[in-house]
Short mmCIF file of C-alpha atoms in Angstrom, two decimals:
data_model
loop_
_atom_site.label_atom_id
_atom_site.label_comp_id
_atom_site.label_asym_id
_atom_site.label_seq_id
_atom_site.Cartn_x
_atom_site.Cartn_y
_atom_site.Cartn_z
CA MET A 1 -30.34 -62.31 -60.50
CA ARG A 2 -26.73 -62.04 -59.32
CA SER A 3 -25.89 -61.49 -55.68
CA SER A 4 -24.38 -58.14 -54.71
CA SER A 5 -21.12 -59.83 -53.69
CA SER A 6 -20.88 -61.57 -57.06
CA ALA A 7 -21.52 -58.32 -58.92
CA ALA A 8 -18.97 -56.50 -56.77
CA SER A 9 -16.33 -59.10 -57.48
CA GLU A 10 -16.90 -58.78 -61.22
CA VAL A 11 -16.02 -55.06 -61.17
CA TYR A 12 -12.36 -56.05 -61.00
CA LYS A 13 -12.65 -58.06 -64.27
CA GLY A 14 -9.43 -59.91 -63.51
CA GLN A 15 -7.57 -56.74 -62.56
CA THR A 16 -5.60 -56.17 -59.39
CA GLY A 17 -5.60 -53.07 -57.28
CA GLY A 18 -5.34 -51.45 -53.90
CA VAL A 19 -6.06 -48.27 -51.99
CA GLU A 20 -3.96 -45.85 -49.94
CA GLU A 21 -5.81 -43.77 -47.34
CA GLU A 22 -4.35 -40.76 -45.51
CA PHE A 23 -5.69 -39.75 -42.11
CA LEU A 24 -5.32 -36.95 -39.56
CA LEU A 25 -4.42 -37.48 -35.92
CA VAL A 26 -6.23 -35.16 -33.51
CA ASP A 27 -6.31 -34.73 -29.75
CA ALA A 28 -9.32 -36.56 -28.31
CA VAL A 29 -10.22 -33.57 -26.10
CA SER A 30 -9.38 -30.45 -28.11
CA GLY A 31 -9.87 -31.88 -31.61
CA GLU A 32 -6.69 -30.15 -32.79
CA CYS A 33 -4.13 -31.98 -34.90
CA VAL A 34 -1.29 -33.56 -32.93
CA PRO A 35 2.19 -34.64 -34.15
CA ASP A 36 1.74 -38.23 -33.00
CA CYS A 37 2.52 -40.28 -36.11
CA GLU A 38 5.57 -42.13 -34.77
CA ARG A 39 3.83 -43.31 -31.61
CA VAL A 40 0.70 -44.37 -33.51
CA LEU A 41 2.64 -46.32 -36.14
CA ALA A 42 4.72 -48.07 -33.48
CA ALA A 43 1.56 -49.05 -31.59
CA ALA A 44 -0.20 -50.24 -34.76
CA GLY A 45 2.56 -52.71 -35.62
CA PRO A 46 2.93 -54.34 -39.04
CA HIS A 47 0.07 -54.29 -41.53
CA PRO A 48 -1.91 -57.58 -41.49
CA TRP A 49 -1.46 -57.86 -45.29
CA ALA A 50 2.20 -56.79 -45.35
CA ALA A 51 3.12 -59.88 -47.39
CA SER A 52 1.13 -58.54 -50.35
CA GLY A 53 2.23 -54.91 -50.02
CA GLY A 54 0.04 -53.62 -47.19
CA SER A 55 1.64 -51.00 -44.96
CA PHE A 56 1.19 -48.27 -42.37
CA GLN A 57 3.34 -45.22 -43.14
CA VAL A 58 4.18 -41.66 -42.19
CA GLU A 59 3.02 -38.82 -44.37
CA LEU A 60 4.45 -35.36 -44.96
CA LEU A 61 3.50 -33.88 -41.57
CA ALA A 62 3.71 -35.57 -38.19
CA SER A 63 -0.06 -35.24 -37.69
CA GLN A 64 -0.80 -37.64 -40.57
CA VAL A 65 -0.61 -41.38 -41.13
CA GLU A 66 -1.36 -43.59 -44.11
CA ALA A 67 -2.83 -47.07 -44.45
CA ALA A 68 -2.16 -48.89 -47.73
CA THR A 69 -3.88 -52.15 -48.58
CA GLY A 70 -2.08 -55.10 -50.05
CA VAL A 71 -2.88 -56.27 -53.56
CA CYS A 72 -6.63 -56.98 -53.89
CA ARG A 73 -8.51 -58.97 -56.52
CA ASP A 74 -12.11 -58.17 -55.60
CA LEU A 75 -14.06 -55.44 -53.81
CA PRO A 76 -15.10 -57.54 -50.78
CA GLY A 77 -11.43 -58.29 -50.14
CA LEU A 78 -10.56 -54.61 -50.54
CA ALA A 79 -13.32 -53.64 -48.10
CA ALA A 80 -12.02 -56.08 -45.51
CA GLN A 81 -8.49 -54.70 -45.73
CA LEU A 82 -9.67 -51.10 -45.51
CA ARG A 83 -11.78 -51.77 -42.42
CA VAL A 84 -9.01 -53.66 -40.64
CA GLY A 85 -6.43 -51.00 -41.49
CA ARG A 86 -8.64 -48.20 -40.20
CA ALA A 87 -9.48 -50.13 -37.03
CA ARG A 88 -5.82 -50.89 -36.32
CA LEU A 89 -4.74 -47.25 -36.68
CA ALA A 90 -7.74 -45.96 -34.73
CA ALA A 91 -7.00 -48.28 -31.81
CA ALA A 92 -3.34 -47.26 -31.83
CA ALA A 93 -4.31 -43.58 -31.80
CA ARG A 94 -6.71 -44.03 -28.87
CA GLU A 95 -3.98 -45.62 -26.75
CA GLY A 96 -2.27 -42.23 -26.51
CA GLY A 97 -5.34 -40.01 -26.27
CA ALA A 98 -5.67 -39.25 -29.97
CA LEU A 99 -8.31 -39.95 -32.59
CA LEU A 100 -7.95 -41.05 -36.21
CA VAL A 101 -9.97 -38.66 -38.40
CA ALA A 102 -10.98 -39.41 -41.99
CA SER A 103 -11.22 -35.88 -43.38
CA GLY A 104 -9.57 -34.25 -46.36
CA THR A 105 -8.41 -31.26 -44.27
CA PRO A 106 -8.26 -30.37 -40.54
CA VAL A 107 -11.65 -29.28 -39.25
CA LEU A 108 -10.35 -27.24 -36.28
CA ASP A 109 -7.58 -24.68 -36.04
CA GLY A 110 -4.26 -25.27 -34.31
CA ARG A 111 -0.54 -24.73 -34.64
CA PRO A 112 1.09 -26.23 -37.74
CA PRO A 113 2.67 -29.58 -36.83
CA PRO A 114 6.30 -30.34 -37.67
CA PRO A 115 7.18 -32.43 -40.71
CA ALA A 116 7.62 -36.15 -40.28
CA ARG A 117 11.25 -37.15 -39.88
CA GLY A 118 13.21 -38.06 -42.99
CA ASP A 119 15.55 -36.52 -45.56
CA ARG A 120 12.93 -36.47 -48.31
CA PHE A 121 10.38 -34.62 -46.17
CA ALA A 122 13.07 -32.10 -45.20
CA ALA A 123 13.87 -31.57 -48.89
CA ILE A 124 10.18 -30.99 -49.68
CA MET A 125 9.88 -28.42 -46.87
CA ALA A 126 12.99 -26.63 -48.11
CA ALA A 127 11.79 -26.57 -51.72
CA TYR A 128 8.21 -25.38 -51.23
CA GLY A 129 8.32 -23.30 -48.03
CA ASP A 130 5.00 -21.78 -46.98
CA VAL A 131 3.08 -23.80 -49.56
CA VAL A 132 3.76 -27.01 -47.66
CA GLU A 133 4.24 -25.74 -44.09
CA ASP A 134 0.68 -26.59 -43.06
CA TYR A 135 -0.32 -28.93 -45.88
CA GLN A 136 -2.39 -31.42 -43.90
CA ALA A 137 -4.50 -32.57 -46.84
CA CYS A 138 -5.53 -36.23 -46.91
CA GLY A 139 -6.53 -38.21 -49.98
CA CYS A 140 -7.75 -41.63 -51.04
CA HIS A 141 -5.53 -43.02 -53.80
CA VAL A 142 -6.77 -45.93 -55.91
CA HIS A 143 -4.19 -48.16 -57.63
CA VAL A 144 -5.10 -50.39 -60.57
CA GLY A 145 -2.62 -52.89 -61.97
CA VAL A 146 -1.66 -52.41 -65.63
CA PRO A 147 0.55 -54.42 -68.03
CA GLY A 148 3.32 -51.91 -68.67
CA ARG A 149 3.98 -48.17 -68.53
CA ASP A 150 2.73 -47.39 -72.04
CA THR A 151 -0.60 -48.90 -71.03
CA ALA A 152 -0.48 -46.89 -67.81
CA VAL A 153 -0.05 -43.64 -69.75
CA ALA A 154 -2.88 -44.58 -72.12
CA VAL A 155 -5.14 -45.22 -69.11
CA VAL A 156 -4.21 -41.86 -67.60
CA ASN A 157 -5.11 -40.17 -70.90
CA HIS A 158 -8.45 -41.99 -70.91
CA LEU A 159 -9.23 -40.93 -67.33
CA ARG A 160 -8.50 -37.22 -67.78
CA PRO A 161 -12.11 -36.04 -68.35
CA TRP A 162 -13.38 -38.20 -65.49
CA LEU A 163 -10.99 -37.00 -62.78
CA PRO A 164 -13.01 -33.89 -61.78
CA VAL A 165 -16.08 -36.12 -61.50
CA LEU A 166 -14.28 -38.55 -59.19
CA LEU A 167 -13.15 -35.60 -57.07
CA ALA A 168 -16.64 -34.09 -56.91
CA LEU A 169 -18.18 -37.40 -55.85
CA SER A 170 -15.61 -37.82 -53.07
CA ALA A 171 -15.44 -34.27 -51.68
CA ASN A 172 -14.91 -34.46 -47.90
CA SER A 173 -13.11 -31.28 -46.87
CA PRO A 174 -15.51 -28.31 -46.60
CA PHE A 175 -13.80 -27.01 -43.44
CA ASP A 176 -10.21 -26.01 -42.88
CA HIS A 177 -8.61 -24.80 -39.63
CA GLY A 178 -11.84 -23.86 -37.92
CA ARG A 179 -13.75 -22.21 -40.73
CA PRO A 180 -16.09 -23.14 -43.57
CA THR A 181 -14.17 -22.60 -46.79
CA GLY A 182 -16.95 -22.37 -49.36
CA TYR A 183 -15.50 -25.39 -51.15
CA ALA A 184 -16.71 -28.97 -51.02
CA SER A 185 -13.05 -30.02 -51.34
CA ARG A 186 -10.61 -27.56 -49.76
CA ARG A 187 -8.00 -30.28 -50.25
CA ALA A 188 -8.22 -29.83 -54.01
CA VAL A 189 -7.55 -26.10 -53.61
CA ALA A 190 -4.55 -26.78 -51.35
CA MET A 191 -3.14 -29.28 -53.85
CA ALA A 192 -3.46 -26.79 -56.70
CA ARG A 193 -0.72 -24.64 -55.16
CA PHE A 194 1.88 -27.27 -56.03
CA PRO A 195 3.55 -27.71 -59.42
CA GLY A 196 2.53 -30.94 -61.10
CA ALA A 197 -1.04 -30.77 -59.75
CA GLY A 198 -4.52 -30.97 -61.27
CA VAL A 199 -5.53 -32.90 -64.38
CA PRO A 200 -2.42 -34.56 -65.87
CA PRO A 201 -1.10 -33.57 -69.29
CA TRP A 202 -1.89 -35.79 -72.25
CA SER A 203 1.12 -37.91 -73.24
CA ALA A 204 1.70 -39.94 -76.39
CA SER A 205 3.85 -42.55 -74.64
CA ALA A 206 5.58 -43.51 -71.43
CA ALA A 207 8.78 -42.04 -72.86
CA GLU A 208 7.09 -38.66 -73.30
CA TRP A 209 5.63 -38.81 -69.79
CA ASP A 210 8.97 -39.76 -68.25
CA ALA A 211 10.82 -37.04 -70.18
CA ARG A 212 8.38 -34.39 -68.94
CA VAL A 213 8.75 -35.48 -65.32
CA ALA A 214 12.55 -35.70 -65.64
CA ALA A 215 12.67 -32.15 -67.04
CA LEU A 216 10.61 -30.84 -64.11
CA VAL A 217 12.93 -32.56 -61.64
CA GLU A 218 16.06 -31.30 -63.42
CA ALA A 219 14.69 -27.74 -63.38
CA GLY A 220 14.04 -27.94 -59.65
CA VAL A 221 10.27 -27.62 -60.06
CA LEU A 222 9.77 -31.07 -58.51
CA VAL A 223 11.88 -32.54 -55.72
CA ASP A 224 11.70 -35.98 -57.36
CA GLU A 225 9.44 -38.00 -59.65
CA ALA A 226 7.16 -38.94 -56.75
CA MET A 227 6.25 -35.25 -56.23
CA THR A 228 3.87 -35.21 -59.19
CA PHE A 229 0.51 -34.32 -57.64
CA TRP A 230 -1.52 -34.89 -60.79
CA LEU A 231 -4.91 -36.46 -60.15
CA ALA A 232 -3.79 -39.59 -62.00
CA ARG A 233 -0.35 -40.86 -62.91
CA PRO A 234 1.63 -44.00 -63.66
CA SER A 235 2.82 -44.93 -60.19
CA PRO A 236 6.53 -44.14 -59.72
CA ARG A 237 6.78 -47.17 -57.42
CA TRP A 238 4.30 -49.87 -58.47
CA PRO A 239 3.17 -51.34 -61.84
CA THR A 240 -0.12 -49.47 -61.50
CA VAL A 241 -2.08 -46.40 -62.47
CA GLU A 242 -2.55 -44.31 -59.34
CA VAL A 243 -5.75 -42.25 -59.26
CA ARG A 244 -5.33 -39.48 -56.68
CA ALA A 245 -8.51 -37.49 -57.26
CA ALA A 246 -10.51 -38.37 -54.14
CA ASP A 247 -10.51 -36.82 -50.70
CA THR A 248 -10.06 -39.33 -47.90
CA ALA A 249 -13.44 -41.03 -47.52
CA ALA A 250 -15.44 -40.65 -44.32
CA THR A 251 -16.06 -44.41 -44.24
CA ALA A 252 -14.42 -47.52 -45.62
CA ASP A 253 -17.53 -48.24 -47.71
CA GLU A 254 -17.16 -44.89 -49.47
CA ALA A 255 -13.51 -45.68 -50.20
CA VAL A 256 -14.64 -48.97 -51.76
CA LEU A 257 -17.16 -47.04 -53.87
CA GLN A 258 -14.41 -44.73 -55.14
CA ALA A 259 -12.32 -47.78 -56.07
CA ALA A 260 -15.29 -49.36 -57.86
CA LEU A 261 -15.88 -46.19 -59.87
CA VAL A 262 -12.23 -46.02 -60.89
CA LEU A 263 -12.17 -49.69 -61.89
CA SER A 264 -15.32 -49.29 -63.95
CA LEU A 265 -13.68 -46.49 -65.94
CA ILE A 266 -10.56 -48.45 -66.90
CA PRO A 267 -11.16 -50.60 -70.01
CA LEU A 268 -8.54 -53.33 -69.60
#
C-alpha cells in the first residue's frame, strides 16, 4: 500500500504548477474591510520562494492582497508554500491591527475601499464603473504547466464541463456585506457581471483564442488581455493553464485539494 505522501506526489505526474490565493484584510475589532494592502505587503517582505516565481502582490482594491506560490512539483511542496505564504501575510496584517481573511467575499458591511494604486487599476475602474467599485471577490487560481499555447487551449476545452463542478466544490462566499446572499458562491455571481466571465468559449487553436481576446480588447470590452475572467484560460503571463473557478479556500489544505482535483483532470 502506498503512503499518502507518495500518492499525493504522483498526482503531479511530472507536471509543474502553482497556486495564487487572494485574501481580504479586515479590521481586527470591527471586522470591516480596511485599505491596508501597502502596509501589509511592506511588512511581509519578499516571498520565501521568490526565486521560483513566488510573490506577494496587490489586488484590485486596497483591502485585498495575493500570495502566489513559486513553481511546485508535488502536492506536499505546494502545501508547504501555501501555509508559509498565508502565515507571512497573516503576521504582517496583525502588526497593524488587521486580520487576513480567507473568504470569497466580505462577510460584514462597510464602506467600499479605494482601488490599489497603479495605472492599470485606474484604467479598470474607469472602464467598468459601478461593476468594479466594490468588487472585493477573492479566488484561488490553480496554474498547471503546459508545453505550448495550443496545448493550453486544448486543455481549457477539455476542462469546460468540469469548471462548474470545481466551483461548486470550492464555494466559500455565502455572505456579502453583512447579509446572507442565498448563494454558496456570491463571488461567482459578482464575477458574472464582467465581460469575459464564466465558462470559456471553445477554441480550435491558440490563434483563434488570441484573435478573440484581441478583438475584445480592440472593441474596448476588455481593458487588456489579462482582464479575461473566464473560469479557465491560457495564462497571459506564464506558460500555464490558469484555472480560476474556485473561491479562496478557508484553509491551505482545501486549496491543495482544489489543486489536486485540477491536476487530476488534465491528461498530460
